[in-house]
Amino acid sequence: QVQLVESGGGLVQPGGSLRLSCAASGIISNIYARAWYRQVPGKQRELVAQMTIGSSPNYADSVKGRFTISRDGAKNTVYLQMNNLKPADTAVYYCNVRALMPGPDGSSDYWGQGTQVTVSS
């Protein structure tokens, strides 16, 4: 089964930058969306950035101008570049890939394990 493995999280001071990576262990066919979410304990998971086939990337208002989602198809990897980080960005970040229909493993919705981002002075 396909796994999404995240990396790049850590502790950073306000105003700093991090780049998150999400690498797929296999090929996901018929992808229509790639996204990053974040979640604070006790709160709902929040959509941060998304790439949808046929559309420009979209971002939560709170991160517009600071975060950029991108991908490298040859590496089966999705990235989230985070600049000018703020304490409010502290959360566990999850990558998400969705396909038009289930693949051989029966899934059409794939999630990474989560990576902690902490923004603190």
CSV table of C-alpha atoms in Angstrom, one decimal, residues 1-117:
chain,number,residue,atom,x,y,z
A,1,GLN,CA,0.0,0.0,0.0
A,2,VAL,CA,1.1,3.5,-0.7
A,3,GLN,CA,2.5,5.5,2.3
A,4,LEU,CA,3.1,9.2,2.6
A,5,VAL,CA,6.1,10.0,4.7
A,6,GLU,CA,6.6,13.6,6.0
A,7,SER,CA,9.8,15.3,7.0
A,8,GLY,CA,11.1,18.8,7.6
A,9,GLY,CA,9.3,19.8,10.8
A,10,GLY,CA,11.0,21.2,13.8
A,11,LEU,CA,11.4,24.2,16.1
A,12,VAL,CA,11.9,27.6,14.5
A,13,GLN,CA,11.8,31.2,15.8
A,14,PRO,CA,9.2,33.6,14.6
A,15,GLY,CA,10.1,35.0,11.2
A,16,GLY,CA,12.0,31.8,10.3
A,17,SER,CA,11.3,29.3,7.6
A,18,LEU,CA,10.8,25.6,7.2
A,19,ARG,CA,10.3,23.4,4.2
A,20,LEU,CA,8.1,20.3,4.7
A,21,SER,CA,8.4,17.3,2.4
A,22,CYS,CA,5.9,14.5,1.8
A,23,ALA,CA,7.2,11.6,-0.2
A,24,ALA,CA,5.0,8.8,-1.5
A,25,SER,CA,6.3,5.3,-1.3
A,26,GLY,CA,4.5,4.4,-4.5
A,27,ILE,CA,2.5,5.8,-7.4
A,28,ILE,CA,-1.0,7.2,-6.8
A,29,SER,CA,-3.0,7.2,-10.0
A,30,ASN,CA,-5.5,9.8,-11.1
A,31,ILE,CA,-4.6,12.3,-8.5
A,32,TYR,CA,-6.9,15.3,-8.4
A,33,ALA,CA,-5.7,17.1,-5.3
A,34,ARG,CA,-2.6,17.5,-3.2
A,35,ALA,CA,-2.8,19.4,0.1
A,36,TRP,CA,-1.4,20.2,3.4
A,37,TYR,CA,-3.4,20.4,6.6
A,38,ARG,CA,-2.5,21.3,10.1
A,39,GLN,CA,-4.0,20.4,13.5
A,40,VAL,CA,-3.7,21.7,17.0
A,41,PRO,CA,-4.6,19.3,19.8
A,42,GLY,CA,-8.3,19.6,20.6
A,43,LYS,CA,-9.1,21.5,17.5
A,44,GLN,CA,-10.3,20.6,14.0
A,45,ARG,CA,-7.9,19.8,11.2
A,46,GLU,CA,-7.4,22.9,9.0
A,47,LEU,CA,-6.7,23.0,5.3
A,48,VAL,CA,-3.6,25.1,4.8
A,49,ALA,CA,-2.7,24.8,1.1
A,50,GLN,CA,-4.1,22.8,-1.8
A,51,MET,CA,-3.2,22.0,-5.4
A,52,THR,CA,-6.1,20.8,-7.5
A,53,ILE,CA,-5.7,19.6,-11.0
A,54,GLY,CA,-6.8,22.3,-13.4
A,55,SER,CA,-6.7,25.1,-10.8
A,56,SER,CA,-4.1,27.4,-9.3
A,57,PRO,CA,-3.0,26.6,-5.7
A,58,ASN,CA,-5.2,28.0,-3.0
A,59,TYR,CA,-4.3,28.8,0.6
A,60,ALA,CA,-5.9,29.6,3.9
A,61,ASP,CA,-6.1,33.3,4.4
A,62,SER,CA,-3.8,33.0,7.4
A,63,VAL,CA,-0.9,31.8,5.3
A,64,LYS,CA,-1.4,33.6,2.0
A,65,GLY,CA,1.8,35.2,0.9
A,66,ARG,CA,3.9,33.2,3.4
A,67,PHE,CA,3.4,29.5,2.4
A,68,THR,CA,3.8,27.9,-1.0
A,69,ILE,CA,2.8,24.4,-2.0
A,70,SER,CA,4.6,22.6,-4.8
A,71,ARG,CA,5.5,19.2,-6.1
A,72,ASP,CA,8.2,17.2,-7.8
A,73,GLY,CA,6.5,14.5,-9.9
A,74,ALA,CA,9.8,12.6,-10.5
A,75,LYS,CA,10.3,12.2,-6.8
A,76,ASN,CA,6.6,11.6,-5.9
A,77,THR,CA,7.0,14.4,-3.4
A,78,VAL,CA,4.9,17.3,-2.3
A,79,TYR,CA,6.4,20.3,-0.5
A,80,LEU,CA,5.2,23.1,1.7
A,81,GLN,CA,7.6,26.1,1.9
A,82,MET,CA,6.8,28.1,5.0
A,83,ASN,CA,8.2,31.6,5.4
A,84,ASN,CA,7.8,34.3,8.0
A,85,LEU,CA,6.5,31.7,10.5
A,86,LYS,CA,4.3,32.9,13.3
A,87,PRO,CA,3.6,31.3,16.7
A,88,ALA,CA,0.0,30.7,15.4
A,89,ASP,CA,1.5,28.4,12.8
A,90,THR,CA,2.5,25.9,15.5
A,91,ALA,CA,0.7,22.6,14.8
A,92,VAL,CA,1.1,19.1,13.5
A,93,TYR,CA,1.2,19.3,9.7
A,94,TYR,CA,-0.2,16.5,7.5
A,95,CYS,CA,0.1,16.0,3.8
A,96,ASN,CA,-2.9,14.7,1.9
A,97,VAL,CA,-3.3,13.3,-1.6
A,98,ARG,CA,-6.7,12.4,-3.1
A,99,ALA,CA,-7.4,10.4,-6.2
A,100,LEU,CA,-10.5,10.3,-8.4
A,101,MET,CA,-11.1,6.7,-7.5
A,102,PRO,CA,-9.7,4.0,-5.2
A,103,GLY,CA,-6.4,2.5,-6.2
A,104,PRO,CA,-5.3,-1.2,-5.9
A,105,ASP,CA,-5.1,-0.8,-2.2
A,106,GLY,CA,-8.7,0.3,-2.0
A,107,SER,CA,-7.9,3.9,-0.9
A,108,SER,CA,-8.5,7.2,-2.7
A,109,ASP,CA,-7.5,9.4,0.2
A,110,TYR,CA,-3.9,9.2,1.5
A,111,TRP,CA,-2.5,10.9,4.6
A,112,GLY,CA,1.0,11.4,6.0
A,113,GLN,CA,1.8,10.6,9.6
A,114,GLY,CA,2.2,14.2,10.6
A,115,THR,CA,5.2,16.3,11.4
A,116,GLN,CA,5.4,18.8,14.3
A,117,VAL,CA,6.1,22.4,13.6
